[in-house]
Amino acid sequence: MAEADLHDLDAFVAVARARSFRGAATLRGVSASALSTALRRLEGQLGVRLLNRTTRSVTPTEAGQRLLDRLGPAFGEIAGALDAVASLGDQPSGTLRLNVPSIVARHVLPAIAARFLIAHPAITLEVTTNDSFIDVLAAGFDAGIRYDERIERDMIAVPLGPRIQRFIAAGAPSYLARRGVPATPRALVDHACIRHRFASGVILPWEFSHQGQVLRIAPNGPLVSTSIDISIAAAIAGLGLIYTFEEYLRAPLARGELVAVLADWGQSFSGPFVYFPSRRQMPAPLRAFIDFLKDDARTPPSPRA
């Protein structure tokens, strides 16, 4: 049986996750050459190539991916055990790595993160924005934040932020004056619509509900974008109707740059959840965050002055 140094295995995990020797070196505070030496030593001991290296990319081989899939949870357990011991001190400490969608990063998490870090000054929070659903543990994160329909049933899910959110449709006054106001979602087939493409390449239909009736529309229009900022700018310019999270549109609606339409057909859904796999040893920063969320949800908002 091949024996490998834990430091070399840790170096492999860091490089394989970062897909870069330089990126992994920056995160670990070591030199890229030291990581390269560790990888060569590990591959020599195992007798198999673990990473494909080119001048532009570093990717795991089939053997490397199998090893990463096994080592990711194992190193998570080790980190959790160390954090559990560290948490016996006065303050939980360490790094909490979260993977969150854009809407949460922009409109839900900022205030929560600020309150959490004030309450736990010994914890460092690392937030990565990603609109795809991923295996958070294999990717090196402690937890992810997603909406209920995207969370696997074997995950633990804890509510975060508003418990009800909704999509609303809107258009610029100039567009509505030129093309008219749609009376029902079915009328959208005769309108220009600004659509969103997810990182996976999927363009979802627009879903509306009213008095138990659900309609799904696949509209067309002049713009398809992965950027919500470009989509909102296009809607304000009068290029078409937009349908997205209410939080994204509050400011232009308040300024009169956009006008809500199909108000009776808006789609409501449950707010986001923090999700993570069950562990025997939960990392202390994640435990502190989950406990904070539960306490925060029970705390009534401060009265306005």
mmCIF file of N, CA, C and O in Angstrom, residues 103-152:
data_model
loop_
_atom_site.group_PDB
_atom_site.id
_atom_site.type_symbol
_atom_site.label_atom_id
_atom_site.label_comp_id
_atom_site.label_asym_id
_atom_site.label_seq_id
_atom_site.Cartn_x
_atom_site.Cartn_y
_atom_site.Cartn_z
ATOM 1 N N ILE A 103 -28.118 36.852 -6.402
ATOM 2 C CA ILE A 103 -29.183 37.598 -5.738
ATOM 3 C C ILE A 103 -28.939 37.642 -4.236
ATOM 4 O O ILE A 103 -29.152 38.664 -3.582
ATOM 5 N N VAL A 104 -28.466 36.551 -3.667
ATOM 6 C CA VAL A 104 -28.199 36.499 -2.225
ATOM 7 C C VAL A 104 -26.973 37.343 -1.886
ATOM 8 O O VAL A 104 -26.962 38.070 -0.889
ATOM 9 N N ALA A 105 -25.934 37.259 -2.721
ATOM 10 C CA ALA A 105 -24.718 38.030 -2.466
ATOM 11 C C ALA A 105 -24.996 39.525 -2.497
ATOM 12 O O ALA A 105 -24.393 40.301 -1.752
ATOM 13 N N ARG A 106 -25.927 39.934 -3.334
ATOM 14 C CA ARG A 106 -26.182 41.369 -3.500
ATOM 15 C C ARG A 106 -27.226 41.903 -2.525
ATOM 16 O O ARG A 106 -27.064 43.003 -1.994
ATOM 17 N N HIS A 107 -28.294 41.146 -2.275
ATOM 18 C CA HIS A 107 -29.432 41.721 -1.565
ATOM 19 C C HIS A 107 -29.799 41.039 -0.247
ATOM 20 O O HIS A 107 -30.625 41.581 0.486
ATOM 21 N N VAL A 108 -29.251 39.880 0.039
ATOM 22 C CA VAL A 108 -29.644 39.169 1.260
ATOM 23 C C VAL A 108 -28.488 39.065 2.249
ATOM 24 O O VAL A 108 -28.639 39.370 3.443
ATOM 25 N N LEU A 109 -27.328 38.638 1.783
ATOM 26 C CA LEU A 109 -26.228 38.305 2.680
ATOM 27 C C LEU A 109 -25.486 39.503 3.280
ATOM 28 O O LEU A 109 -24.996 39.395 4.411
ATOM 29 N N PRO A 110 -25.335 40.634 2.590
ATOM 30 C CA PRO A 110 -24.473 41.702 3.127
ATOM 31 C C PRO A 110 -24.773 42.106 4.567
ATOM 32 O O PRO A 110 -23.858 42.150 5.401
ATOM 33 N N ALA A 111 -26.017 42.411 4.880
ATOM 34 C CA ALA A 111 -26.337 42.851 6.247
ATOM 35 C C ALA A 111 -26.147 41.715 7.249
ATOM 36 O O ALA A 111 -25.657 41.937 8.373
ATOM 37 N N ILE A 112 -26.515 40.495 6.854
ATOM 38 C CA ILE A 112 -26.349 39.344 7.742
ATOM 39 C C ILE A 112 -24.869 39.088 8.001
ATOM 40 O O ILE A 112 -24.445 38.846 9.138
ATOM 41 N N ALA A 113 -24.061 39.151 6.943
ATOM 42 C CA ALA A 113 -22.624 38.906 7.086
ATOM 43 C C ALA A 113 -21.983 39.941 7.999
ATOM 44 O O ALA A 113 -21.122 39.606 8.825
ATOM 45 N N ALA A 114 -22.393 41.199 7.862
ATOM 46 C CA ALA A 114 -21.811 42.246 8.706
ATOM 47 C C ALA A 114 -22.124 42.001 10.174
ATOM 48 O O ALA A 114 -21.239 42.099 11.037
ATOM 49 N N ARG A 115 -23.379 41.666 10.476
ATOM 50 C CA ARG A 115 -23.745 41.405 11.869
ATOM 51 C C ARG A 115 -23.008 40.182 12.411
ATOM 52 O O ARG A 115 -22.568 40.162 13.564
ATOM 53 N N PHE A 116 -22.852 39.165 11.580
ATOM 54 C CA PHE A 116 -22.167 37.940 12.008
ATOM 55 C C PHE A 116 -20.704 38.219 12.327
ATOM 56 O O PHE A 116 -20.179 37.770 13.353
ATOM 57 N N LEU A 117 -20.023 38.965 11.464
ATOM 58 C CA LEU A 117 -18.601 39.226 11.671
ATOM 59 C C LEU A 117 -18.363 40.153 12.862
ATOM 60 O O LEU A 117 -17.332 40.049 13.541
ATOM 61 N N ILE A 118 -19.300 41.055 13.114
ATOM 62 C CA ILE A 118 -19.188 41.887 14.314
ATOM 63 C C ILE A 118 -19.310 41.024 15.562
ATOM 64 O O ILE A 118 -18.593 41.212 16.547
ATOM 65 N N ALA A 119 -20.212 40.044 15.512
ATOM 66 C CA ALA A 119 -20.416 39.150 16.663
ATOM 67 C C ALA A 119 -19.278 38.146 16.819
ATOM 68 O O ALA A 119 -19.035 37.655 17.927
ATOM 69 N N HIS A 120 -18.561 37.830 15.723
ATOM 70 C CA HIS A 120 -17.498 36.819 15.762
ATOM 71 C C HIS A 120 -16.240 37.360 15.086
ATOM 72 O O HIS A 120 -15.906 36.967 13.956
ATOM 73 N N PRO A 121 -15.521 38.239 15.759
ATOM 74 C CA PRO A 121 -14.358 38.886 15.139
ATOM 75 C C PRO A 121 -13.202 37.946 14.837
ATOM 76 O O PRO A 121 -12.310 38.303 14.059
ATOM 77 N N ALA A 122 -13.181 36.754 15.414
ATOM 78 C CA ALA A 122 -12.082 35.822 15.160
ATOM 79 C C ALA A 122 -12.324 34.957 13.930
ATOM 80 O O ALA A 122 -11.470 34.143 13.571
ATOM 81 N N ILE A 123 -13.475 35.110 13.276
ATOM 82 C CA ILE A 123 -13.812 34.316 12.090
ATOM 83 C C ILE A 123 -13.595 35.147 10.830
ATOM 84 O O ILE A 123 -13.950 36.324 10.780
ATOM 85 N N THR A 124 -13.008 34.523 9.820
ATOM 86 C CA THR A 124 -12.863 35.132 8.500
ATOM 87 C C THR A 124 -13.901 34.519 7.568
ATOM 88 O O THR A 124 -14.022 33.292 7.486
ATOM 89 N N LEU A 125 -14.656 35.360 6.876
ATOM 90 C CA LEU A 125 -15.696 34.889 5.963
ATOM 91 C C LEU A 125 -15.226 35.055 4.527
ATOM 92 O O LEU A 125 -14.830 36.144 4.110
ATOM 93 N N GLU A 126 -15.239 33.961 3.777
ATOM 94 C CA GLU A 126 -14.917 33.991 2.343
ATOM 95 C C GLU A 126 -16.183 33.661 1.564
ATOM 96 O O GLU A 126 -16.771 32.585 1.756
ATOM 97 N N VAL A 127 -16.612 34.571 0.685
ATOM 98 C CA VAL A 127 -17.845 34.392 -0.079
ATOM 99 C C VAL A 127 -17.513 34.320 -1.564
ATOM 100 O O VAL A 127 -16.850 35.209 -2.106
ATOM 101 N N THR A 128 -17.953 33.249 -2.212
ATOM 102 C CA THR A 128 -17.804 33.092 -3.655
ATOM 103 C C THR A 128 -19.185 33.084 -4.291
ATOM 104 O O THR A 128 -20.069 32.352 -3.857
ATOM 105 N N THR A 129 -19.364 33.917 -5.311
ATOM 106 C CA THR A 129 -20.651 34.008 -5.993
ATOM 107 C C THR A 129 -20.692 33.027 -7.164
ATOM 108 O O THR A 129 -19.788 33.003 -8.004
ATOM 109 N N ASN A 130 -21.752 32.218 -7.203
ATOM 110 C CA ASN A 130 -21.891 31.200 -8.242
ATOM 111 C C ASN A 130 -23.367 30.874 -8.384
ATOM 112 O O ASN A 130 -24.016 30.521 -7.398
ATOM 113 N N ASP A 131 -23.905 31.002 -9.588
ATOM 114 C CA ASP A 131 -25.327 30.760 -9.791
ATOM 115 C C ASP A 131 -25.641 29.331 -10.210
ATOM 116 O O ASP A 131 -26.792 29.007 -10.518
ATOM 117 N N SER A 132 -24.638 28.468 -10.241
ATOM 118 C CA SER A 132 -24.860 27.053 -10.530
ATOM 119 C C SER A 132 -24.927 26.271 -9.229
ATOM 120 O O SER A 132 -24.320 26.653 -8.235
ATOM 121 N N PHE A 133 -25.649 25.156 -9.248
ATOM 122 C CA PHE A 133 -25.689 24.289 -8.065
ATOM 123 C C PHE A 133 -24.477 23.372 -8.110
ATOM 124 O O PHE A 133 -24.234 22.699 -9.109
ATOM 125 N N ILE A 134 -23.695 23.354 -7.034
ATOM 126 C CA ILE A 134 -22.466 22.573 -7.023
ATOM 127 C C ILE A 134 -22.399 21.697 -5.779
ATOM 128 O O ILE A 134 -23.158 21.883 -4.830
ATOM 129 N N ASP A 135 -21.476 20.752 -5.803
ATOM 130 C CA ASP A 135 -21.158 19.948 -4.621
ATOM 131 C C ASP A 135 -20.236 20.805 -3.765
ATOM 132 O O ASP A 135 -19.031 20.897 -4.025
ATOM 133 N N VAL A 136 -20.786 21.450 -2.746
ATOM 134 C CA VAL A 136 -20.017 22.436 -1.996
ATOM 135 C C VAL A 136 -18.813 21.813 -1.296
ATOM 136 O O VAL A 136 -17.739 22.418 -1.226
ATOM 137 N N LEU A 137 -18.975 20.614 -0.766
ATOM 138 C CA LEU A 137 -17.877 19.987 -0.029
ATOM 139 C C LEU A 137 -16.734 19.624 -0.963
ATOM 140 O O LEU A 137 -15.568 19.893 -0.672
ATOM 141 N N ALA A 138 -17.053 19.035 -2.111
ATOM 142 C CA ALA A 138 -16.012 18.655 -3.064
ATOM 143 C C ALA A 138 -15.293 19.883 -3.608
ATOM 144 O O ALA A 138 -14.113 19.819 -3.954
ATOM 145 N N ALA A 139 -15.995 21.022 -3.688
ATOM 146 C CA ALA A 139 -15.400 22.242 -4.219
ATOM 147 C C ALA A 139 -14.642 23.036 -3.159
ATOM 148 O O ALA A 139 -14.108 24.107 -3.455
ATOM 149 N N GLY A 140 -14.630 22.540 -1.931
ATOM 150 C CA GLY A 140 -13.845 23.193 -0.901
ATOM 151 C C GLY A 140 -14.585 24.211 -0.065
ATOM 152 O O GLY A 140 -13.960 24.965 0.687
ATOM 153 N N PHE A 141 -15.918 24.239 -0.162
ATOM 154 C CA PHE A 141 -16.707 25.173 0.637
ATOM 155 C C PHE A 141 -17.285 24.461 1.860
ATOM 156 O O PHE A 141 -17.516 23.259 1.851
ATOM 157 N N ASP A 142 -17.527 25.245 2.898
ATOM 158 C CA ASP A 142 -18.154 24.685 4.095
ATOM 159 C C ASP A 142 -19.657 24.553 3.919
ATOM 160 O O ASP A 142 -20.284 23.646 4.477
ATOM 161 N N ALA A 143 -20.248 25.467 3.148
ATOM 162 C CA ALA A 143 -21.699 25.456 2.955
ATOM 163 C C ALA A 143 -22.036 26.260 1.707
ATOM 164 O O ALA A 143 -21.220 27.041 1.206
ATOM 165 N N GLY A 144 -23.251 26.054 1.209
ATOM 166 C CA GLY A 144 -23.755 26.840 0.096
ATOM 167 C C GLY A 144 -25.052 27.514 0.508
ATOM 168 O O GLY A 144 -25.642 27.189 1.542
ATOM 169 N N ILE A 145 -25.484 28.462 -0.289
ATOM 170 C CA ILE A 145 -26.786 29.094 -0.102
ATOM 171 C C ILE A 145 -27.534 28.975 -1.428
ATOM 172 O O ILE A 145 -27.031 29.403 -2.467
ATOM 173 N N ARG A 146 -28.694 28.353 -1.377
ATOM 174 C CA ARG A 146 -29.508 28.190 -2.576
ATOM 175 C C ARG A 146 -30.978 28.212 -2.181
ATOM 176 O O ARG A 146 -31.326 28.278 -1.003
ATOM 177 N N TYR A 147 -31.837 28.111 -3.190
ATOM 178 C CA TYR A 147 -33.276 28.071 -2.951
ATOM 179 C C TYR A 147 -33.750 26.627 -2.873
ATOM 180 O O TYR A 147 -33.107 25.716 -3.403
ATOM 181 N N ASP A 148 -34.872 26.429 -2.216
ATOM 182 C CA ASP A 148 -35.314 25.098 -1.801
ATOM 183 C C ASP A 148 -35.373 24.089 -2.936
ATOM 184 O O ASP A 148 -34.993 22.935 -2.771
ATOM 185 N N GLU A 149 -35.826 24.515 -4.104
ATOM 186 C CA GLU A 149 -35.999 23.542 -5.186
ATOM 187 C C GLU A 149 -34.674 23.037 -5.726
ATOM 188 O O GLU A 149 -34.634 22.059 -6.469
ATOM 189 N N ARG A 150 -33.559 23.665 -5.357
ATOM 190 C CA ARG A 150 -32.251 23.256 -5.855
ATOM 191 C C ARG A 150 -31.431 22.506 -4.826
ATOM 192 O O ARG A 150 -30.279 22.170 -5.080
ATOM 193 N N ILE A 151 -31.984 22.228 -3.650
ATOM 194 C CA ILE A 151 -31.218 21.606 -2.574
ATOM 195 C C ILE A 151 -31.498 20.112 -2.527
ATOM 196 O O ILE A 151 -32.652 19.691 -2.483
ATOM 197 N N GLU A 152 -30.449 19.321 -2.558
ATOM 198 C CA GLU A 152 -30.606 17.875 -2.474
ATOM 199 C C GLU A 152 -31.185 17.486 -1.115
ATOM 200 O O GLU A 152 -30.908 18.107 -0.092
#
